[in-house]
Short mmCIF file of C-alpha atoms and ligand atoms in Angstrom, two decimals:
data_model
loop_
_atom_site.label_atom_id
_atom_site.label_comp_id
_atom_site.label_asym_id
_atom_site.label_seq_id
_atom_site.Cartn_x
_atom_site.Cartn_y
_atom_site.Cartn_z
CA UNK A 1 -57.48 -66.22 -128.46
CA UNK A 2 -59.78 -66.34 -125.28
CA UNK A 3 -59.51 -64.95 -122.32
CA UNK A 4 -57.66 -68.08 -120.27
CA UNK A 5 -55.03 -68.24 -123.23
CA UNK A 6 -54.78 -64.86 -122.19
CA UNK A 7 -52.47 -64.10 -119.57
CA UNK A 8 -53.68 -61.25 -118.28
CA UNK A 9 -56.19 -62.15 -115.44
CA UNK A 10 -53.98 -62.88 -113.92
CA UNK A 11 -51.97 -59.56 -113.65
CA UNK A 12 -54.66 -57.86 -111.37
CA UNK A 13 -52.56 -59.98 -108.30
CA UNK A 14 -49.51 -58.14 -109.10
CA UNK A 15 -49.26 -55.64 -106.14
CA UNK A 16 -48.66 -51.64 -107.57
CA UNK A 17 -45.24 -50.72 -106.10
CA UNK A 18 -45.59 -48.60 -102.81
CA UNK A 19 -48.72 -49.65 -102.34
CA UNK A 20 -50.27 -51.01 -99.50
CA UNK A 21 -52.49 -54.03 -100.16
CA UNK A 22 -55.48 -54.42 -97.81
CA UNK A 23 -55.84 -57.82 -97.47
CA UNK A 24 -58.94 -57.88 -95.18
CA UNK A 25 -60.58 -56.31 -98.56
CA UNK A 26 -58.44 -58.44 -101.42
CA UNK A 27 -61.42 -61.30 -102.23
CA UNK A 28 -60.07 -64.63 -101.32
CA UNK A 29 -62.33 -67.16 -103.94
CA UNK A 30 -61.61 -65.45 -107.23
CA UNK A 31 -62.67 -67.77 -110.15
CA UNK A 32 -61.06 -65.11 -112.65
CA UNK A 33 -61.89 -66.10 -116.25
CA UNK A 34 -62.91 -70.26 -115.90
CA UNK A 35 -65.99 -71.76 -115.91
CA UNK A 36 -65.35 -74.64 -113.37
CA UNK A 37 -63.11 -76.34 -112.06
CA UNK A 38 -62.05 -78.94 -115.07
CA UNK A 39 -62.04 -75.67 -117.20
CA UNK A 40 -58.64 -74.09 -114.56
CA UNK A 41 -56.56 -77.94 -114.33
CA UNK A 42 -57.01 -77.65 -118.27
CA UNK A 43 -55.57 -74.35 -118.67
CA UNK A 44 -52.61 -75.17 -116.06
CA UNK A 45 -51.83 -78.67 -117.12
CA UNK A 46 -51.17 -76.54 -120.88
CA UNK A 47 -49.57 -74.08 -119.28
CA UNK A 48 -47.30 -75.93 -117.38
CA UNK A 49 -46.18 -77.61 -120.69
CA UNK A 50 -44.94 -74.47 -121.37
CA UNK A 51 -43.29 -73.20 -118.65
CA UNK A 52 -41.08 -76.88 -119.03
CA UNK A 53 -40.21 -75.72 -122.67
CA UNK A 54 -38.93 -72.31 -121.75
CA UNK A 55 -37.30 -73.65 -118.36
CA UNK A 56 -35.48 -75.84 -120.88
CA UNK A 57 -34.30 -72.95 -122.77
CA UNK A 58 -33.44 -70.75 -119.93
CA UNK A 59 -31.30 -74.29 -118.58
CA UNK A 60 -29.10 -74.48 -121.82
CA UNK A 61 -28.87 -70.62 -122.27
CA UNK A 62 -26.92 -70.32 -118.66
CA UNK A 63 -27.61 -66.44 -118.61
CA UNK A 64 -30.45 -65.92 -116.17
CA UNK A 65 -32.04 -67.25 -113.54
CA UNK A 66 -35.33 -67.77 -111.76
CA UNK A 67 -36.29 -67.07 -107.60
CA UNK A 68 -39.73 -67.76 -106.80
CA UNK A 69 -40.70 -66.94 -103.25
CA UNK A 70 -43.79 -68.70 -101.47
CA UNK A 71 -45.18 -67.00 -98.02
CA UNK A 72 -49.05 -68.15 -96.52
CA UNK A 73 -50.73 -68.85 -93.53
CA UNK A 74 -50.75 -72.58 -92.75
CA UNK A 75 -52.89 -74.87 -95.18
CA UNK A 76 -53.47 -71.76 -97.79
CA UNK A 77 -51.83 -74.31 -100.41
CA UNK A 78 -47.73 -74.23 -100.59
CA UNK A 79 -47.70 -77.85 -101.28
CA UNK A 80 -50.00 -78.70 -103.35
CA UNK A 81 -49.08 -75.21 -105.69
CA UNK A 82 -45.45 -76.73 -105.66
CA UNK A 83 -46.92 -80.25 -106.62
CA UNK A 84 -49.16 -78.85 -109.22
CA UNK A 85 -47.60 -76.45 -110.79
CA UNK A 86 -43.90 -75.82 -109.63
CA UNK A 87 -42.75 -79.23 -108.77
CA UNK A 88 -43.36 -79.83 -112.59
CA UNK A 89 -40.55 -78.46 -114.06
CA UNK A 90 -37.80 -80.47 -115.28
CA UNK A 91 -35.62 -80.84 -111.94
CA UNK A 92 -32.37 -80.71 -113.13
CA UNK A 93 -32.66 -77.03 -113.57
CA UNK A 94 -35.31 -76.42 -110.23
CA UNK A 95 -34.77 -77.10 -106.72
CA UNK A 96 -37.44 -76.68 -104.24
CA UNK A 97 -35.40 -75.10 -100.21
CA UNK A 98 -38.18 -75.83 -97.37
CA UNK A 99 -37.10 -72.83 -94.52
CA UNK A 100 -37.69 -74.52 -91.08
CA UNK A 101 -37.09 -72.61 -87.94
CA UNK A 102 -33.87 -71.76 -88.00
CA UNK A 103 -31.02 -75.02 -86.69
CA UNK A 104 -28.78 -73.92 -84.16
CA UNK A 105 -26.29 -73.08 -86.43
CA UNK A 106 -28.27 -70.94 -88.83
CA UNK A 107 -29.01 -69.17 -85.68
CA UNK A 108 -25.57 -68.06 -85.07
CA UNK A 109 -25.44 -66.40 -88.61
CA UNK A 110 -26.96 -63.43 -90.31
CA UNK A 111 -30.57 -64.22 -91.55
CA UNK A 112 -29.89 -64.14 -94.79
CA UNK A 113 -26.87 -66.44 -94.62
CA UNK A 114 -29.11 -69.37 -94.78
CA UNK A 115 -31.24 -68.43 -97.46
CA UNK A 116 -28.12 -66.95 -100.26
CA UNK A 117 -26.77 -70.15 -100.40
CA UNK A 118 -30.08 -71.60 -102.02
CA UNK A 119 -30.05 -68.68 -104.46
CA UNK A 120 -30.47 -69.81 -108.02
CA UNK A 121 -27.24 -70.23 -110.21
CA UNK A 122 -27.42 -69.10 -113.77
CA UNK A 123 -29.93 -71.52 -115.79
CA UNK A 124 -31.73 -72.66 -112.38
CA UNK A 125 -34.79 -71.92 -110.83
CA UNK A 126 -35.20 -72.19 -106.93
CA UNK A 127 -38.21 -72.49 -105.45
CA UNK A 128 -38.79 -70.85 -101.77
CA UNK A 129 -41.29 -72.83 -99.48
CA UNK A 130 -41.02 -69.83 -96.83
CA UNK A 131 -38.43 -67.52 -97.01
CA UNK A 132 -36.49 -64.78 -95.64
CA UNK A 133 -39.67 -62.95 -95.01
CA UNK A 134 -40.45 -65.14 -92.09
CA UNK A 135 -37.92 -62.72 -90.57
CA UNK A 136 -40.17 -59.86 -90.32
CA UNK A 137 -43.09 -62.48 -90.22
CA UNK A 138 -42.83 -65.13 -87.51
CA UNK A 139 -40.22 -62.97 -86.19
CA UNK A 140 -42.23 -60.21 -85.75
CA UNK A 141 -45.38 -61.24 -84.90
CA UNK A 142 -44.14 -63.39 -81.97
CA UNK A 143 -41.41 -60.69 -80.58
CA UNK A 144 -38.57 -63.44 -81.44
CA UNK A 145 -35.95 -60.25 -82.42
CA UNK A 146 -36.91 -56.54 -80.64
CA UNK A 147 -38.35 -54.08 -82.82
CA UNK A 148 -35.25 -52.28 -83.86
CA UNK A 149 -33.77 -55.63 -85.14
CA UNK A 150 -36.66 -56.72 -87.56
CA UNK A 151 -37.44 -53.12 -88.59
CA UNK A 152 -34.21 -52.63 -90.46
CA UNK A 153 -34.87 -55.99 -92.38
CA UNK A 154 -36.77 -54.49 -94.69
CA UNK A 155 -34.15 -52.42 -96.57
CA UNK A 156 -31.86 -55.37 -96.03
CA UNK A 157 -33.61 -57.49 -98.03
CA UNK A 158 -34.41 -54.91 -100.56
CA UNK A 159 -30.91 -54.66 -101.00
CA UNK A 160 -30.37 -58.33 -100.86
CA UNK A 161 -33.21 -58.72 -104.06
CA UNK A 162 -31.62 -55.42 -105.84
CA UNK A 163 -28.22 -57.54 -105.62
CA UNK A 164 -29.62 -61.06 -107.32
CA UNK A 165 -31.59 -59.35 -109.70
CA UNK A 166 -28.20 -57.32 -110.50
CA UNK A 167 -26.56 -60.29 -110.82
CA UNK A 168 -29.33 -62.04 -113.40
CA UNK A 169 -31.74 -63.57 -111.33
CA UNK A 170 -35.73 -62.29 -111.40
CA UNK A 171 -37.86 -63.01 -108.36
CA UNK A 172 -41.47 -63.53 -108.26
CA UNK A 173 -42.85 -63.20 -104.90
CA UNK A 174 -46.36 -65.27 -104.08
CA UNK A 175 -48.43 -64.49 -100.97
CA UNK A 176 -51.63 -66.98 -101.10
CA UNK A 177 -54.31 -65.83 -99.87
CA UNK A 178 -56.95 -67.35 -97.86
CA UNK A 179 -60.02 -66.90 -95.78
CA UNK A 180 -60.20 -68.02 -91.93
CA UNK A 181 -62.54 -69.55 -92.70
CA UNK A 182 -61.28 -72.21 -95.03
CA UNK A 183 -58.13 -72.67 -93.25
CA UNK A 184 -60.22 -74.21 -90.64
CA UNK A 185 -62.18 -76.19 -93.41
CA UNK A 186 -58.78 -77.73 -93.98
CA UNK A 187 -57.65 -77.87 -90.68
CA UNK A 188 -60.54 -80.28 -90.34
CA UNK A 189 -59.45 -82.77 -93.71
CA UNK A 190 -56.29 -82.74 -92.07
CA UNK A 191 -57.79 -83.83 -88.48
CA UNK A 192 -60.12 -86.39 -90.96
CA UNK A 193 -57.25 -87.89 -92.78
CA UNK A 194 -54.51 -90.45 -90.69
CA UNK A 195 -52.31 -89.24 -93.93
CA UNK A 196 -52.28 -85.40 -92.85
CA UNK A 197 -51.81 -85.98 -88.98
CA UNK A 198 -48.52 -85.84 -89.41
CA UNK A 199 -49.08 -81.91 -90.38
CA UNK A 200 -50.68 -81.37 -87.27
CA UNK A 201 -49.49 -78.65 -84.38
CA UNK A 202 -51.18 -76.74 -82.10
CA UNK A 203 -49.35 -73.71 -83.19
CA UNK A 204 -50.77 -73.76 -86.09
CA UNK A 205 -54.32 -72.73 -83.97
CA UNK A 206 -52.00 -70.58 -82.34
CA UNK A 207 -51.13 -68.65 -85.32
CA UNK A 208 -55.12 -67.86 -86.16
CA UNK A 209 -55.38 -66.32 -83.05
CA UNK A 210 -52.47 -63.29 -84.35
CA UNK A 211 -54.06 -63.42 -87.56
CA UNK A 212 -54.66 -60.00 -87.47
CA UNK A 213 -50.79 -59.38 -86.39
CA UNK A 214 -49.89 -61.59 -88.78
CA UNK A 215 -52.53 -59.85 -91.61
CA UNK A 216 -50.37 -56.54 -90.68
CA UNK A 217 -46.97 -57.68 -90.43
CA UNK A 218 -47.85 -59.03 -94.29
CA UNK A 219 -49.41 -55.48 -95.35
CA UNK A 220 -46.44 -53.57 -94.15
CA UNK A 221 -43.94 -56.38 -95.63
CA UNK A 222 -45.88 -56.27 -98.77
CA UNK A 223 -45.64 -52.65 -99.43
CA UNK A 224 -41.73 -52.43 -98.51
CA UNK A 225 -40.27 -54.87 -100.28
CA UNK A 226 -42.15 -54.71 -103.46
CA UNK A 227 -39.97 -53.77 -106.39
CA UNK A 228 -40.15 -53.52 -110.69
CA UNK A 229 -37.60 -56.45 -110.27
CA UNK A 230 -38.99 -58.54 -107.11
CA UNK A 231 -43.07 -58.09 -107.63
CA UNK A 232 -45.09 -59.13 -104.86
CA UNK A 233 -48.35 -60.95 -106.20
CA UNK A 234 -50.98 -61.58 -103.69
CA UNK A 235 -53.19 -64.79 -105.11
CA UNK A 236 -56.67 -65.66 -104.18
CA UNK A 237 -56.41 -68.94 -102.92
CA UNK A 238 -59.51 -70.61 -101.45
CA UNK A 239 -59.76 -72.10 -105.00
CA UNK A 240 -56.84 -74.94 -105.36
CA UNK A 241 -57.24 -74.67 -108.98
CA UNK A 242 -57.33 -70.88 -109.25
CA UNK A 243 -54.22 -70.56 -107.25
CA UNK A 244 -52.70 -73.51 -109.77
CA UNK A 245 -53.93 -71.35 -112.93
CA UNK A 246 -53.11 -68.33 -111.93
CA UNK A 247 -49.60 -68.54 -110.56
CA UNK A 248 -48.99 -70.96 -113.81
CA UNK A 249 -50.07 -67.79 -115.78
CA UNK A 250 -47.75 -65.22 -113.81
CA UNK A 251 -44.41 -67.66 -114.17
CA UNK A 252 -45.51 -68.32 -117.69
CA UNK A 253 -45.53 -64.76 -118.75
CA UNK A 254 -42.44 -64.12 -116.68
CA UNK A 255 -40.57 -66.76 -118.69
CA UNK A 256 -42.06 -64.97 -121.93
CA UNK A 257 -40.42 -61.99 -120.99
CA UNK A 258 -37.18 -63.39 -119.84
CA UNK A 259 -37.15 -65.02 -123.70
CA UNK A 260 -34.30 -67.33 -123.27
CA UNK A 261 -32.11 -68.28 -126.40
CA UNK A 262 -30.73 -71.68 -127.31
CA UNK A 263 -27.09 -70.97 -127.68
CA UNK A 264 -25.61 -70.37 -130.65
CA UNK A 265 -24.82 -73.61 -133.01
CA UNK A 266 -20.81 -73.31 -133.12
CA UNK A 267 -20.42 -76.62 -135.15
CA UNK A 268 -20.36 -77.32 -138.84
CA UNK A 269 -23.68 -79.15 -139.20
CA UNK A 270 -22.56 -80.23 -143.12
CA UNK A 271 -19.81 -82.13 -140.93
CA UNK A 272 -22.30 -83.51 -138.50
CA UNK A 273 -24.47 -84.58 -140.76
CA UNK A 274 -21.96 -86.81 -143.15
CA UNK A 275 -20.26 -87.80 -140.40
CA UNK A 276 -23.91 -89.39 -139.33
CA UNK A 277 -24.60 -91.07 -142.64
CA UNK A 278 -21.51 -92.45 -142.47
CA UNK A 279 -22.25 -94.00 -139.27
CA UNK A 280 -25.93 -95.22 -140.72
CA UNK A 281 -24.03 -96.61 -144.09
CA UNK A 282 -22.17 -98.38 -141.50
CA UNK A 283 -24.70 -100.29 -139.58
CA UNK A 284 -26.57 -100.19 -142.98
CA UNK A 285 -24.17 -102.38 -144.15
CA UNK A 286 -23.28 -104.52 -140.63
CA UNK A 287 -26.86 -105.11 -140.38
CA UNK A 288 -27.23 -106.64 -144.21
CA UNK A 289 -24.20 -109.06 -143.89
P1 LIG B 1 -44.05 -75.58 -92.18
O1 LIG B 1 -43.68 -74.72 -93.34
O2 LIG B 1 -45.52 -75.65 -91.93
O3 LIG B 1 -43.40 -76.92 -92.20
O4 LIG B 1 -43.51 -74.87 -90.84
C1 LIG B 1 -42.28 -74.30 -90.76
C2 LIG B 1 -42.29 -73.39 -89.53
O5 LIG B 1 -41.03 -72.76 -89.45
C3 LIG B 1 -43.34 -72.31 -89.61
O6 LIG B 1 -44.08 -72.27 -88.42
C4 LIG B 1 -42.51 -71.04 -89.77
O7 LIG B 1 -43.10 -69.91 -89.20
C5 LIG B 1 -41.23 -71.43 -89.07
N1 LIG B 1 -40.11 -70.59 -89.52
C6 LIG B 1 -39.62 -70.47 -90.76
N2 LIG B 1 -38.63 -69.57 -90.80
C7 LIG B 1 -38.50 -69.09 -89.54
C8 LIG B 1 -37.65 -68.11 -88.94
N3 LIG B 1 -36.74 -67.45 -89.65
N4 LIG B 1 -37.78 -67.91 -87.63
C9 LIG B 1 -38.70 -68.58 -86.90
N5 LIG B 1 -39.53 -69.50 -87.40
C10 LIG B 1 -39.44 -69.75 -88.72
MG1 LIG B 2 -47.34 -76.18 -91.15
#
């Protein structure tokens, strides 16, 4: 086995409990174990065959489910990592729930009340395009809630996550990471592309002036809510393809360990099986006369 069949480079993202990551020191353009480019699409278009094939299983088992969270600063690569790599699993067991700012009427509720209901059932996976962390994120950083509101979040969604993953569900939390610097690179192929306008807001600019607020607000949000059963994983992500490979690698092995079963085969397959050459001796015959 080499080293990509290996799954382990891509452990190092996984976040120690307790700890605080600094992210102004976490490198942003990891290449981790590939030799170019062609080399990481390989590995994840193989691994994502994969991932389908236990996705399957964990679908027909019923038993256990799948949450995967996905927080970054604009243009770090939610999209095209839910294109690439999450978007391929067989959809009538994933969903992908885009978090907007909140309607009117989500407003008037509690702020998890909008994202529990998208909470995978048994067999499912949902996939988070921003979450309930925006609430000590956005929230935060922009004074939307006073201090004393957003501050208690934190245990409330650590209770929230100890619930779900009491009740079958593992989460995998992503935070993709990327330089200033190439956000504004792709700021620009936005501004150079009629096709991307439409992702276009000045907020966005807005947003890399607090980027140290916001760099903070995902330190201290990081080390709070980072559990055995709800992992943080904080993924270079200047790279497209080592974002791809590696979170591929992380759900992979995550799978791996949840080792869904087929259920067990409750039917007499002897039956089954002369009931279907029955059937064949049938048309056998139909088709001869
Ligand atoms: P996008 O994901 O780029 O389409 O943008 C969605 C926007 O909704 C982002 O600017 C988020 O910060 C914002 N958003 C998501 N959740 C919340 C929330 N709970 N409160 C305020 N803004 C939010
Ligand atoms: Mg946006």
């Amino acid at each position: 086995m080499n080293a990509k069949e290996d799954l382990e480079f891509a452990k190092e993202h996984r976040i120690a409990p307790g700890k605080r990551p600094n992210l102004k020191k976490l490198d942003t353009k990891v290449r981790g174990p590939f030799d170019d480019k062609d080399d990481a699409k390989a590995f994840t278009a193989e691994t994502n065959h994969k991932i389908r094939d236990l996705q399957y299983r964990m679908f027909v088992e019923e038993k256990q489910s799948l949450l995967v969270v996905l927080q970054a600063p604009d243009a770090a690569g939610k999209d095209g990592l839910i294109r690439k790599v999450l978007g391929q699993m067989n959809p009538q067991g994933c969903r992908t729930y885009p978090f907007k700012v909140p309607t009117k009427e989500e407003r008037a509720h509690d702020f998890l009340w909008r994202i529990h209901r998208c909470t995978p059932a048994a067999g499912k996976v949902s996939v988070f395009n921003r979450s309930h962390y925006e609430d000590v994120l956005v929230v935060r950083v922009n004074d939307l809630v006073p201090k004393r509101v957003w501050k208690d979040r934190y245990k409330i969604i650590n209770d929230f996550e100890h619930m779900l993953a009491e009740a079958g569900t593992r989460i995998l939390k992503f935070y993709l990471h990327i330089s200033p610097e190439e956000q504004l690179e792709r700021f620009k192929k936005r501004l150079d592309n009629p096709d991307k306008h439409w992702k276009l807001n000045t907020g966005d600019y807005a947003a890399r002036d607090q980027w140290d607020q916001y760099r903070e607000a995902y330190e201290d949000a990081i080390e709070q809510c980072n559990t055995d059963h709800a992992p943080w994983h904080v993924i270079p992500a200047d790279h497209k393809w080592y974002r791809d490979a590696s979170v591929a690698a992380i759900v992979y092995d995550t799978f791996l360990s949840m080792d869904p079963q087929l259920p067990p085969v409750d039917v007499d397959l002897d039956e089954i099986r002369s009931l279907y050459q029955r059937e064949a001796a049938e048309l056998g015959k139909a088709s001869s006369s």
